[in-house]
Short mmCIF file of C-alpha atoms and ligand atoms in Angstrom, two decimals:
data_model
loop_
_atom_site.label_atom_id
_atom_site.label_comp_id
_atom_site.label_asym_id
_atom_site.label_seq_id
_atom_site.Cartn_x
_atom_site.Cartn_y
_atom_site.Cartn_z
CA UNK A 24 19.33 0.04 -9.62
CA UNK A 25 21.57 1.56 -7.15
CA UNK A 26 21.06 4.55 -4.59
CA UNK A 27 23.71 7.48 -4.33
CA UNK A 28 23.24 6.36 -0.24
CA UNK A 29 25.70 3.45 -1.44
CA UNK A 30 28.65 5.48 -2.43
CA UNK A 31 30.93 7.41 0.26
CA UNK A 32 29.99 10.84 -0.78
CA UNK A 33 29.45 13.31 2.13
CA UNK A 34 26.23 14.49 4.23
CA UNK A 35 26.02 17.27 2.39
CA UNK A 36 25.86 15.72 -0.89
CA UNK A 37 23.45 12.94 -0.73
CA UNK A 38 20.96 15.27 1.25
CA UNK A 39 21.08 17.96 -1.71
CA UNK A 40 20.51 14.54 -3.85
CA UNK A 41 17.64 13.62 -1.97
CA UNK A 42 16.02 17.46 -2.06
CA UNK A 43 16.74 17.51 -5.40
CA UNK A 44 14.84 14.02 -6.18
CA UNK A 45 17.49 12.23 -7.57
CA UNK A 46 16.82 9.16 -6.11
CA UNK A 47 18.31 6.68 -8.04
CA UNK A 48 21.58 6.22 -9.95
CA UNK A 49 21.04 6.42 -13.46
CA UNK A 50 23.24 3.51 -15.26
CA UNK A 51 25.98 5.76 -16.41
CA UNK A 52 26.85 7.37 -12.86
CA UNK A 53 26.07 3.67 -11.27
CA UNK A 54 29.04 2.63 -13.53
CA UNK A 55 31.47 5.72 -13.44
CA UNK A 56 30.84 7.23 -10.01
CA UNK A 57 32.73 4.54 -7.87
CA UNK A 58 35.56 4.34 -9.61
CA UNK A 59 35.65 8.27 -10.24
CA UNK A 60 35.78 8.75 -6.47
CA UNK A 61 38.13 6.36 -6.50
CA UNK A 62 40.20 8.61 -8.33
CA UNK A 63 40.90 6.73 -11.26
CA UNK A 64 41.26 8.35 -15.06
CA UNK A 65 37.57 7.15 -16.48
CA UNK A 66 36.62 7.46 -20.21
CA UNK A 67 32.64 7.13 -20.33
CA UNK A 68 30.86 7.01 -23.48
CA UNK A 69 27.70 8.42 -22.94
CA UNK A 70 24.85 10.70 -24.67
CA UNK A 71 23.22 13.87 -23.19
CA UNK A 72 20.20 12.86 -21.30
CA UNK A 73 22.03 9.90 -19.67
CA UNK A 74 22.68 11.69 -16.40
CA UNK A 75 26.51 12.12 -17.04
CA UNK A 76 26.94 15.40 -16.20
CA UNK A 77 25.74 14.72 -12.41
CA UNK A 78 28.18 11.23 -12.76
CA UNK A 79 30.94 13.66 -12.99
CA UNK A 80 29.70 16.80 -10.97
CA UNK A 81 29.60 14.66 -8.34
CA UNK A 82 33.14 12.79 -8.43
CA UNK A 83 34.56 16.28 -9.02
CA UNK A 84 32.43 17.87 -5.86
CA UNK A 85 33.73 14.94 -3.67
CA UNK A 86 37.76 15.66 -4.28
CA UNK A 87 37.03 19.03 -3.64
CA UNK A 88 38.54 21.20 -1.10
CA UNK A 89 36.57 24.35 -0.51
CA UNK A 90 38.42 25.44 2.19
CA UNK A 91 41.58 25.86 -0.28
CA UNK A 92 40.28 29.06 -2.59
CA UNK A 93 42.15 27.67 -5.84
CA UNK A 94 40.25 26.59 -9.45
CA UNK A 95 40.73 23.13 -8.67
CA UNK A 96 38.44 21.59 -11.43
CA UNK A 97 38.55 22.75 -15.27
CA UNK A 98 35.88 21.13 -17.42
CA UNK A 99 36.24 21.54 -21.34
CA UNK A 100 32.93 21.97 -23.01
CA UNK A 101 32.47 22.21 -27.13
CA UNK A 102 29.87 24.76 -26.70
CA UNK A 103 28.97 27.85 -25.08
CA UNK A 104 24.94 26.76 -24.29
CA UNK A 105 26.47 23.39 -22.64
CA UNK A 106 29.30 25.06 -20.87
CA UNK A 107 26.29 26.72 -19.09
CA UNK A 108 24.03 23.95 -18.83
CA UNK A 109 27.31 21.85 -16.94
CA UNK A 110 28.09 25.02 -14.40
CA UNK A 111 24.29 25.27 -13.80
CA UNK A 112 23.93 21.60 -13.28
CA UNK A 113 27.51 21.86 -11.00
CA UNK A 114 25.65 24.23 -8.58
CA UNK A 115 22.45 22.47 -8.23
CA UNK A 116 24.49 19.63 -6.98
CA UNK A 117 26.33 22.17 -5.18
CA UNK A 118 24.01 23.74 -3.28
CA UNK A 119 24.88 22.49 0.27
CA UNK A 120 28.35 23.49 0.19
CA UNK A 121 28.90 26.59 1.44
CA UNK A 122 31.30 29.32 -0.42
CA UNK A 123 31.63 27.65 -3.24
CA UNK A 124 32.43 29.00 -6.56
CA UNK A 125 31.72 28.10 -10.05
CA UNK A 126 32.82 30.25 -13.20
CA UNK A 127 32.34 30.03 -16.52
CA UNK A 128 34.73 31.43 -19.52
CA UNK A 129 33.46 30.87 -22.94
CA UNK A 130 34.38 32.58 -25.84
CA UNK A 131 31.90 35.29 -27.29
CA UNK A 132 31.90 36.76 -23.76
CA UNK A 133 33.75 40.03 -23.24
CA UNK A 134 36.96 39.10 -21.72
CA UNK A 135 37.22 42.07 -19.04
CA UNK A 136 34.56 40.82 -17.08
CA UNK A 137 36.18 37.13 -16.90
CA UNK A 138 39.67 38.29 -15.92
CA UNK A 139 37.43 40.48 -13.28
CA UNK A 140 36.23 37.19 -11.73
CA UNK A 141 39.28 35.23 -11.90
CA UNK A 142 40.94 37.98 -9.82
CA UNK A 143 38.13 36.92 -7.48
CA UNK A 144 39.06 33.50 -7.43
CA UNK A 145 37.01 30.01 -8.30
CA UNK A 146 37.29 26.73 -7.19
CA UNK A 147 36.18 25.24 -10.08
CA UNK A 148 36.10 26.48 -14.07
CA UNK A 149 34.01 25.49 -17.04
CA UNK A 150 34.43 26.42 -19.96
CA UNK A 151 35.40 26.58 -24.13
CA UNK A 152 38.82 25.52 -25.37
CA UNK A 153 39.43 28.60 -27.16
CA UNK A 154 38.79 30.97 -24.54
CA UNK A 155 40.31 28.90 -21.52
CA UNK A 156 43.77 28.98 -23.45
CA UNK A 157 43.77 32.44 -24.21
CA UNK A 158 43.26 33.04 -20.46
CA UNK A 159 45.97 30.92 -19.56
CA UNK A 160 48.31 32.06 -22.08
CA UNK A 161 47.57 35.70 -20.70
CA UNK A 162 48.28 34.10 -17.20
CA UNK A 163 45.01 35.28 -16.07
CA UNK A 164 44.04 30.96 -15.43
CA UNK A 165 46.77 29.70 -13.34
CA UNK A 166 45.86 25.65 -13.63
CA UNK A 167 49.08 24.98 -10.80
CA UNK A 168 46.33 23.25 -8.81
CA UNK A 169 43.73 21.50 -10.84
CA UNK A 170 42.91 17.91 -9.92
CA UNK A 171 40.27 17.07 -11.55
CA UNK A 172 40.51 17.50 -15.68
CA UNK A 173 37.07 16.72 -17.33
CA UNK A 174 36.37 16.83 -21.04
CA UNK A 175 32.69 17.03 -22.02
CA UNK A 176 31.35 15.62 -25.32
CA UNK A 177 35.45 15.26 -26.09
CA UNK A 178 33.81 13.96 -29.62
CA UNK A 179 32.49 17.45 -30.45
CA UNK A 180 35.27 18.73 -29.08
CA UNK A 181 37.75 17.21 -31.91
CA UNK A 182 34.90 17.81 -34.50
CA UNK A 183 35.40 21.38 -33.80
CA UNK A 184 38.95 21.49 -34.50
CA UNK A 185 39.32 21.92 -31.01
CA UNK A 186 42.34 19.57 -30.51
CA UNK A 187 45.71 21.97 -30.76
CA UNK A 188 43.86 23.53 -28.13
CA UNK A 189 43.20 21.06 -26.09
CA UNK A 190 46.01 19.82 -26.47
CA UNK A 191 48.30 23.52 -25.17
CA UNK A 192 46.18 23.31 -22.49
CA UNK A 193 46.80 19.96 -20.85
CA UNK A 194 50.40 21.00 -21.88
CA UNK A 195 49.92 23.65 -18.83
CA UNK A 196 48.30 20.82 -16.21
CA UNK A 197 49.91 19.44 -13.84
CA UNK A 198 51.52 15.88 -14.28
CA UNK A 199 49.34 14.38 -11.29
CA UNK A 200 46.10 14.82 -11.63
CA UNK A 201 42.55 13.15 -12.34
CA UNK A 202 41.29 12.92 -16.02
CA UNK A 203 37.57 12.40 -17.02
CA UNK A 204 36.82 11.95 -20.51
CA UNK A 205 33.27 11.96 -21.52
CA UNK A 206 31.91 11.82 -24.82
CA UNK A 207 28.96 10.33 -27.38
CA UNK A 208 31.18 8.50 -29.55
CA UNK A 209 34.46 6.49 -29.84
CA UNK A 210 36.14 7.34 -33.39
CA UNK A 211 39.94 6.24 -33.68
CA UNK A 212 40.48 10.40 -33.05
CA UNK A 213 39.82 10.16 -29.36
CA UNK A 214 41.09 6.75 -28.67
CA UNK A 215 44.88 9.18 -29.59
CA UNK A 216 43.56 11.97 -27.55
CA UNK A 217 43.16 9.36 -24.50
CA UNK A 218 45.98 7.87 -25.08
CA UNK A 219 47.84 11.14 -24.74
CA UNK A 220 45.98 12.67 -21.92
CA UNK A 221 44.44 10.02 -19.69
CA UNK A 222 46.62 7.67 -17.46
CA UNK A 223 45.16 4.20 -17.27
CA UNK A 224 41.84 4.79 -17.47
CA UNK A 225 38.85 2.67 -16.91
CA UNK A 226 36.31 2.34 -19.88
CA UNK A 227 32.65 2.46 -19.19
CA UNK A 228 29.78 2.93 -22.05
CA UNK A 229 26.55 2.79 -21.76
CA UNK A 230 23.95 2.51 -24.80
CA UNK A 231 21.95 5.21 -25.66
CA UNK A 232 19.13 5.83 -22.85
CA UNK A 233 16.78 6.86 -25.47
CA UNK A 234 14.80 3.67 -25.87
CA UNK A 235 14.63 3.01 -29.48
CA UNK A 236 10.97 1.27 -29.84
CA UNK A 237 10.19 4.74 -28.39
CA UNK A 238 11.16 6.27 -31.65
CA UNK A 239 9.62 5.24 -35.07
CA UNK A 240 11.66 5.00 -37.74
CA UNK A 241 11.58 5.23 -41.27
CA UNK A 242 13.80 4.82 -43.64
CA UNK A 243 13.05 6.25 -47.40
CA UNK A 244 15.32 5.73 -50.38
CA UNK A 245 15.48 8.32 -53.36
CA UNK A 246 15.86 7.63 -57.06
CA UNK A 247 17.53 11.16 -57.65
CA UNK A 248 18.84 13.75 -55.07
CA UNK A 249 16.56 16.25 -56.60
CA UNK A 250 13.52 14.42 -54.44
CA UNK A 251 15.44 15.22 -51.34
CA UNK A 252 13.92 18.56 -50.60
CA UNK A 253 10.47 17.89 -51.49
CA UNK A 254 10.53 14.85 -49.44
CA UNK A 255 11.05 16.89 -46.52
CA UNK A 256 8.49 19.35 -47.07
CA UNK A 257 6.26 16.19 -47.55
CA UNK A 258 7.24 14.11 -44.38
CA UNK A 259 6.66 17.89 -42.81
CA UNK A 260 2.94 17.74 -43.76
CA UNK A 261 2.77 13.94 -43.08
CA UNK A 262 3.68 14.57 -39.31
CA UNK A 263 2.85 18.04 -39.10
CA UNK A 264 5.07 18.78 -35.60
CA UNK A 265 5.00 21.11 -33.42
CA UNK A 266 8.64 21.32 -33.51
CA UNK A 267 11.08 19.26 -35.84
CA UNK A 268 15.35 18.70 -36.45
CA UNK A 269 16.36 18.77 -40.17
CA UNK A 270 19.91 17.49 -39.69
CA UNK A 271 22.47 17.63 -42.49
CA UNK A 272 25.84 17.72 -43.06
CA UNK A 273 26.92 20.73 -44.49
CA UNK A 274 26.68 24.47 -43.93
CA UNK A 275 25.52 25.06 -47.37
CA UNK A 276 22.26 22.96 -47.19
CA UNK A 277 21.89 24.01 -44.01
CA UNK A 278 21.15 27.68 -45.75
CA UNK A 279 19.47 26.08 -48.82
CA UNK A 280 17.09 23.90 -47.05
CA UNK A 281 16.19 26.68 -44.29
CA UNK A 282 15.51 29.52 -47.10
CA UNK A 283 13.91 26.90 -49.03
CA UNK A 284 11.24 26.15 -46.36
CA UNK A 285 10.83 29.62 -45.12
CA UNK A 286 9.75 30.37 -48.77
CA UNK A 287 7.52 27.91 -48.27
CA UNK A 288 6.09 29.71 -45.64
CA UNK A 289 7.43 27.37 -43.37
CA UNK A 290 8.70 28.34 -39.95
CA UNK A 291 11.84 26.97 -40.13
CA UNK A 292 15.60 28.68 -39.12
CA UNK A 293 19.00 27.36 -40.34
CA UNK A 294 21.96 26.33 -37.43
CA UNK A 295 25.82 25.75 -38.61
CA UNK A 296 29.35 26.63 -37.15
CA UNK A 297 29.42 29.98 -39.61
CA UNK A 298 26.96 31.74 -36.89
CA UNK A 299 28.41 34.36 -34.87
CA UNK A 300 27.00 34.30 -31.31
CA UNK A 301 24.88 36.75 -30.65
CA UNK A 302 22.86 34.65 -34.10
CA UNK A 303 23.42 31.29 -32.65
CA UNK A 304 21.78 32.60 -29.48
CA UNK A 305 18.89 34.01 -31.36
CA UNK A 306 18.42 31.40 -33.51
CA UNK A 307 18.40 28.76 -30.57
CA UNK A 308 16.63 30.61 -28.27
CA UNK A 309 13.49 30.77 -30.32
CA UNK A 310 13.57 27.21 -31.36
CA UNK A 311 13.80 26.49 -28.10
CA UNK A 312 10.65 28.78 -26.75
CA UNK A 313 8.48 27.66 -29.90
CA UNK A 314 8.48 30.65 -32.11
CA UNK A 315 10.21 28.65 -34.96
CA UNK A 316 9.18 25.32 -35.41
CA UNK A 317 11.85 23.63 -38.12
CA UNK A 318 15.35 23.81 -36.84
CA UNK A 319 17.62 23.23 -40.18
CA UNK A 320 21.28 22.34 -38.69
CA UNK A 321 24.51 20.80 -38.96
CA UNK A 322 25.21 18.04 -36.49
CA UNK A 323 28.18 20.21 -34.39
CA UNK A 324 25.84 23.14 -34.67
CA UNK A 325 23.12 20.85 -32.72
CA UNK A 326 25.00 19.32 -30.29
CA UNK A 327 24.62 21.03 -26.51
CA UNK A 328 21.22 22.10 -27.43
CA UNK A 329 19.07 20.38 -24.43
CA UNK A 330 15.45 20.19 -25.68
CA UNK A 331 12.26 17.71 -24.97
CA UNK A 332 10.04 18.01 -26.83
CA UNK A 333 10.85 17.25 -30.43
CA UNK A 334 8.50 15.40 -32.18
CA UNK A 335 10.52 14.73 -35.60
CA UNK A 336 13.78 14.42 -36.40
CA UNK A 337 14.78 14.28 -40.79
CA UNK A 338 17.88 12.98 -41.89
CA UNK A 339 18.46 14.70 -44.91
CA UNK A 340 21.13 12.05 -45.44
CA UNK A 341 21.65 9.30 -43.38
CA UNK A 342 24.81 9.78 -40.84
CA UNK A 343 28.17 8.82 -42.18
CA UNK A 344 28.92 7.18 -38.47
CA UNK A 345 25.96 4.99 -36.78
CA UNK A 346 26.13 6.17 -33.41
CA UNK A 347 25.63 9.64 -34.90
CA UNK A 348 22.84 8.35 -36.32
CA UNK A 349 21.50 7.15 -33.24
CA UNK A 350 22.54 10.86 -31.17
CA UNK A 351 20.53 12.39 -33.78
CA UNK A 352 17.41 10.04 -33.63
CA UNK A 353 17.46 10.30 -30.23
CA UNK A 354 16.81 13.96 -30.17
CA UNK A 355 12.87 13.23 -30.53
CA UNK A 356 10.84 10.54 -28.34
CA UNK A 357 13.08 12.02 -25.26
CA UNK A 358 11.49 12.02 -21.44
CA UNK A 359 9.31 9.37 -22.10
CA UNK A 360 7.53 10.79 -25.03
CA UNK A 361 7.29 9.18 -28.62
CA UNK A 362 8.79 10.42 -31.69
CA UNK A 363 9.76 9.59 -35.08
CA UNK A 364 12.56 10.16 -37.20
CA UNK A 365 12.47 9.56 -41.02
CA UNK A 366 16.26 9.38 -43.25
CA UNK A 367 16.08 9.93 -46.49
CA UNK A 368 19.21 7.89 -48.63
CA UNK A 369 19.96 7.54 -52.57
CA UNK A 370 21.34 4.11 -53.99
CA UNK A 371 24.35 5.65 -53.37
CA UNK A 372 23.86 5.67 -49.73
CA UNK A 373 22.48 2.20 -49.52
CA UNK A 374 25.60 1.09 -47.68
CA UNK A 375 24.80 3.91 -44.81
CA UNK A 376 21.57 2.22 -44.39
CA UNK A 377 22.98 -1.15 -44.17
CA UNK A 378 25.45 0.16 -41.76
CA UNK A 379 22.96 1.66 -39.19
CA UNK A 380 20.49 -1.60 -39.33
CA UNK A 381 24.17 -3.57 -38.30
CA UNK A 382 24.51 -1.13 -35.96
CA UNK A 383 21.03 -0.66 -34.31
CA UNK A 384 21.03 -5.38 -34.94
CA UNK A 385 17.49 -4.11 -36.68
CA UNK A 386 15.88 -4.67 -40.09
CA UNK A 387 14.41 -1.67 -41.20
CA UNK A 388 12.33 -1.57 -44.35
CA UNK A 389 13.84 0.66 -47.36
CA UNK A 390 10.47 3.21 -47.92
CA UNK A 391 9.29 5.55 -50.71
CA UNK A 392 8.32 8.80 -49.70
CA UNK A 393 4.57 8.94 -49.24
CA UNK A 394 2.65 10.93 -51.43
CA UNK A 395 1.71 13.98 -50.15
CA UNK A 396 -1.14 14.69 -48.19
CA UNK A 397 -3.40 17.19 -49.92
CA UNK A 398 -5.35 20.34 -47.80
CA UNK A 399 -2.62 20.32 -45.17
CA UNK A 400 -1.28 23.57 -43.59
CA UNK A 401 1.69 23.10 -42.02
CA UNK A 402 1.44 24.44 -38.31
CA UNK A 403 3.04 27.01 -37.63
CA UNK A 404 4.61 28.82 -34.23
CA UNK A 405 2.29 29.72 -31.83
CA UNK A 406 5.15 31.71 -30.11
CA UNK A 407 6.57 35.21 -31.01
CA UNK A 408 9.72 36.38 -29.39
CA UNK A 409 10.77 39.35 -28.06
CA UNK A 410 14.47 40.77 -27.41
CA UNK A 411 15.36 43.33 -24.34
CA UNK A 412 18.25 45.13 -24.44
CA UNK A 413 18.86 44.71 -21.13
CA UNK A 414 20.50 41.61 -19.47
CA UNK A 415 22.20 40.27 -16.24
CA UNK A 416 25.13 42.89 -16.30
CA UNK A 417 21.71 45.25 -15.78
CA UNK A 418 20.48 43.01 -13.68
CA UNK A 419 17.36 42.15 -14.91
CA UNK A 420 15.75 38.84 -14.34
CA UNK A 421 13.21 36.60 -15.68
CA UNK A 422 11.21 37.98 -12.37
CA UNK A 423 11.28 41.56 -13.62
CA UNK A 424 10.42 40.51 -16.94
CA UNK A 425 7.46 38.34 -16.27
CA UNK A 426 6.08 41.39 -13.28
CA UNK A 427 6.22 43.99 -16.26
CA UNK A 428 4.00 41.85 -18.62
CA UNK A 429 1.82 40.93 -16.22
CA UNK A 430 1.18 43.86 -15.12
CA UNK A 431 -3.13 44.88 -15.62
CA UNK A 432 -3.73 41.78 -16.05
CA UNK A 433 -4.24 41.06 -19.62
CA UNK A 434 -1.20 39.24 -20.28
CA UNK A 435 -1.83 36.12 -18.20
CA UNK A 436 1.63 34.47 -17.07
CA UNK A 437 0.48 31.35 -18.29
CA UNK A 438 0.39 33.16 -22.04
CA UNK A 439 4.70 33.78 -21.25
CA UNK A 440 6.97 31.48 -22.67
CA UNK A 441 10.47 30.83 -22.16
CA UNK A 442 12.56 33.97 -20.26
CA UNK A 443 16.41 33.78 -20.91
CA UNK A 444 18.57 36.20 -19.91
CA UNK A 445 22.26 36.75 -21.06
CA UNK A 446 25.26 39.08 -20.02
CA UNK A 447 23.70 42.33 -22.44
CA UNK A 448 20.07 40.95 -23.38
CA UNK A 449 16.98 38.77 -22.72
CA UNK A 450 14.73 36.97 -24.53
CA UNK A 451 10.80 36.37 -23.38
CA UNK A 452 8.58 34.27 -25.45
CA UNK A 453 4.96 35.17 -25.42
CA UNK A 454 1.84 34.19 -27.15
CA UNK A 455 1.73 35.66 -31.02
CA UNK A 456 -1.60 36.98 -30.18
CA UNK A 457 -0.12 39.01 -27.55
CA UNK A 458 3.25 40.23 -29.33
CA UNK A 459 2.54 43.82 -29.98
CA UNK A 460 0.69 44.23 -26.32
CA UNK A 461 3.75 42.62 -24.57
CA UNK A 462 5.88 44.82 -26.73
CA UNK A 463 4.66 48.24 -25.91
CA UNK A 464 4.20 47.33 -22.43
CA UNK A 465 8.17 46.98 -22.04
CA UNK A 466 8.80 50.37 -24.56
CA UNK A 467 6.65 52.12 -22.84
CA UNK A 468 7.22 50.93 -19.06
CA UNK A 469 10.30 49.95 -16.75
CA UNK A 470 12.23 47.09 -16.04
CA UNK A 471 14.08 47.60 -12.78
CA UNK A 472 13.04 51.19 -12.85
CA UNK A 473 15.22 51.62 -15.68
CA UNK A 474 13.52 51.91 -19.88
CA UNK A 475 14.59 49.36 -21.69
CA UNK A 476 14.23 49.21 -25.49
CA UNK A 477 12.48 46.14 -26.68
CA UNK A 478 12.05 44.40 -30.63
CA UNK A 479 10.23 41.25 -31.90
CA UNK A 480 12.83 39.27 -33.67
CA UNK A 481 11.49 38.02 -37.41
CA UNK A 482 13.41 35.99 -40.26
CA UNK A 483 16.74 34.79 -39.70
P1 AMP B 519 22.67 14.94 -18.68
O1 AMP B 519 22.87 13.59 -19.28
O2 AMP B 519 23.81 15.31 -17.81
O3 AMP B 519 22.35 15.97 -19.72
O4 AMP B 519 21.42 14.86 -17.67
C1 AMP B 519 20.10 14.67 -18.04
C2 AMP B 519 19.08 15.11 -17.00
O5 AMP B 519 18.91 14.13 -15.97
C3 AMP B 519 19.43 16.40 -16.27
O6 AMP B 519 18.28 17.22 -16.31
C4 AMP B 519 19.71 15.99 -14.83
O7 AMP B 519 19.32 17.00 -13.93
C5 AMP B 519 18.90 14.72 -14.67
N1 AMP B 519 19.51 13.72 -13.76
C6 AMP B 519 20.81 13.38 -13.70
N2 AMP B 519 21.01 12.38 -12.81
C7 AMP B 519 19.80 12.05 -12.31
C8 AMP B 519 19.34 11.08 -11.37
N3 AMP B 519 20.17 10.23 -10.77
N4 AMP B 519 18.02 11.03 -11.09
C9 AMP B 519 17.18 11.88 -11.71
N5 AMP B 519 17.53 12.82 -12.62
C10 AMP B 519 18.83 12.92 -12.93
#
């Protein structure tokens, strides 16, 4: 293992490094980092949770000149939640250099606000295709002086259609520059987008951090498709988690399974590409804070979303590509925990399952379903959540939020979940028990000085 101390980045850098406990390389940024500040093109294939958004935060913070007030860096992100995650993770590593300035533009965002802080200047801009390109077709994003060009999760990217985009935007770069490509997976599509947009790059993959003998897997083959849905309420009550991925992949059983389950009395929420944003938001949000346990979704609809503790992952079919497989197996048994993921495959499928055990150089066993387990109630959240109408352009924060509940002492801040705030609303998580105290105490006090209007959010 190898310490950031061995690379040539400045004071400044490897003492925020140090405060922030990052002691040692992880393998990706081991691999990419030296040749990155070298200023070669790189194209890394790596998964969330292997450390490559520091690997290229950092490269990108070393070429930097703050002094020069330009947006010197653009970073493409699929998603809206991981365009966040990267410009939060950017100013943690950040935090020693003085002045410097980090904006996001992602679509579902009011644009006046954004052309507001471009005005204002950045140094360096992450963001969604879609949006990006309408701001620099409006000439609102000049991109005369970008160096560094980084693509996040490129994979998603193309899965999203994204690529025209993309591609009108690197259109607008200029010709010398640095290209970072980073994504999960290799498919033939971004092998042609490299090709058109990198300039000799140097390859470096790692495998998947998630340790596989960390994760249990099963593997259970159907004699009729009609099983599928029962199986998963079965495997449900076999495991009984706290929190569990359905993944499937389409839209449609997305919204069949999830209304399915809920009927069941299951607390379970669907997740696909047809969401508008303010329901993606909701719907991730409480998965995330524990007031719905079963997230139902699609596997673009998943990716970006950055959370622990998952104790099962389903297949409701098993991946058409391996290494999606293996991104959405490693969703559970993350940060050292265990986990278990069950696929379910028809005859059909058989070659899917021989295609992942090639992959993974594994023999898995082909399964029947268990029989299920009689007297079993299926957990259910022990989280309710409650929606503010009041966000950051009010500036309320999680502070404000968690003083108000607090407040006379029967809500215990231990008994608060989760507090995220957005542009126009926020989102606390508290204790079901406590869901109708919590609520009355924002209705009926201040936030900020100010009333604020407050709802528990229910059903889809
Ligand atoms: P990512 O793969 O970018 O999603 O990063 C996964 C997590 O690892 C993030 O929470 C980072 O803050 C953390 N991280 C990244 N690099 C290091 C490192 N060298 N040492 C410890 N933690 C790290």
């Amino acid at each position: 293992m190898q310490k950031f101390s061995s690379l040539p980045l400045s004071k400044a850098l490897l003492e925020n490094l140090d405060s922030l406990n990052y002691q040692q390389m992880t393998e990706i940024q081991a691999q990419s980092l030296p040749v990155m500040i070298d200023g070669r093109d790189v194209i890394a294939q790596a998964q969330t949770g292997s450390g490559k958004t520091a690997a290229f935060g950092l490269a990108l913070l070393h070429h930097l000149n703050v002094k020069r007030f330009r947006v010197q860096t653009l970073v493409l992100c699929p998603t809206r939640e991981l365009a966040d995650q990267v410009a939060n993770e950017i100013r943690r590593l950040a935090r020693t250099i003085h002045n410097i300035k980090v904006l996001t533009l992602c679509g579902g965002m009011p644009f006046g606000p954004q052309i507001g802080s471009l005005a204002h200047g950045a140094h360096i801009v992450v963001g969604t295709p879609g949006r990006v390109e309408e701001h620099v077709r409006k000439g609102t994003l000049k991109l005369a002086d970008i160096q560094t060009f980084v693509l996040d999760e490129a994979d998603r990217m193309l899965d999203m259609g994204f690529q025209p985009t993309i591609d009108a935007i690197v259109d607008q770069l200029p010709a010398k520059r640095q290209n970072l490509l980073f994504s999960a997976t290799y498919p033939a599509e971004i092998e042609q987008l490299s090709a058109r947009v990198l300039s000799q790059p140097v390859m470096v993959k790692v495998e998947s951090k998630h340790d596989q003998r960390s994760i249990e897997q099963h593997f259970y083959q159907l004699d009729s498709n009609d099983e599928r849905l029962g199986a998963v309420v079965t495997l449900l009550m076999v495991h009984n988690p706290n929190s569990a991925i359905i993944f499937c992949n389409t839209r449609k059983e997305v919204d069949e399974i999830a209304t399915e389950l809920r009927s069941q009395g299951v607390d379970a929420l669907g997740l696909h590409g047809d969401l508008d944003q303010p329901k993606r938001d909701s719907v991730i949000v409480r998965f995330a804070n524990q007031s719905v346990t079963v997230l139902v979704a699609t596997d673009v609809a998943a990716r970006g979303i950055d959370i622990d503790d998952i104790e099962l992952v389903v297949n409701y079919q098993i991946a058409h590509d391996p290494e999606v497989h293996v991104h959405r197996v490693g969703r559970t048994g993350r940060a050292g925990g265990s986990g278990v993921a069950c696929s379910l495959f028809s005859k059909r499928e058989a070659h899917k399952f021989a295609d992942v055990q090639a992959y993974l150089n594994c023999d898995f066993e082909a399964e029947r379903v268990p029989p299920r387990p009689a007297g079993v109630e299926l957990k259910s959240a022990v989280m309710a959540t409650l929606r503010i109408d009041g966000g950051k352009r009010d500036k309320v924060r999680p502070g404000d939020i968690v003083g108000a509940l607090t407040k006379g002492g029967d809500i215990a801040g231990n008994d608060l979940g989760k507090i995220q705030v957005f542009p126009n609303c926020a989102y606390v998580a508290v204790r079901k028990r406590d869901a109708n105290l919590a609520l009355d105490k924002i209705n009926r006090g201040k936030l900020k000085g100010r009333k604020f209007r407050a709802m528990r959010i229910r059903g889809e």
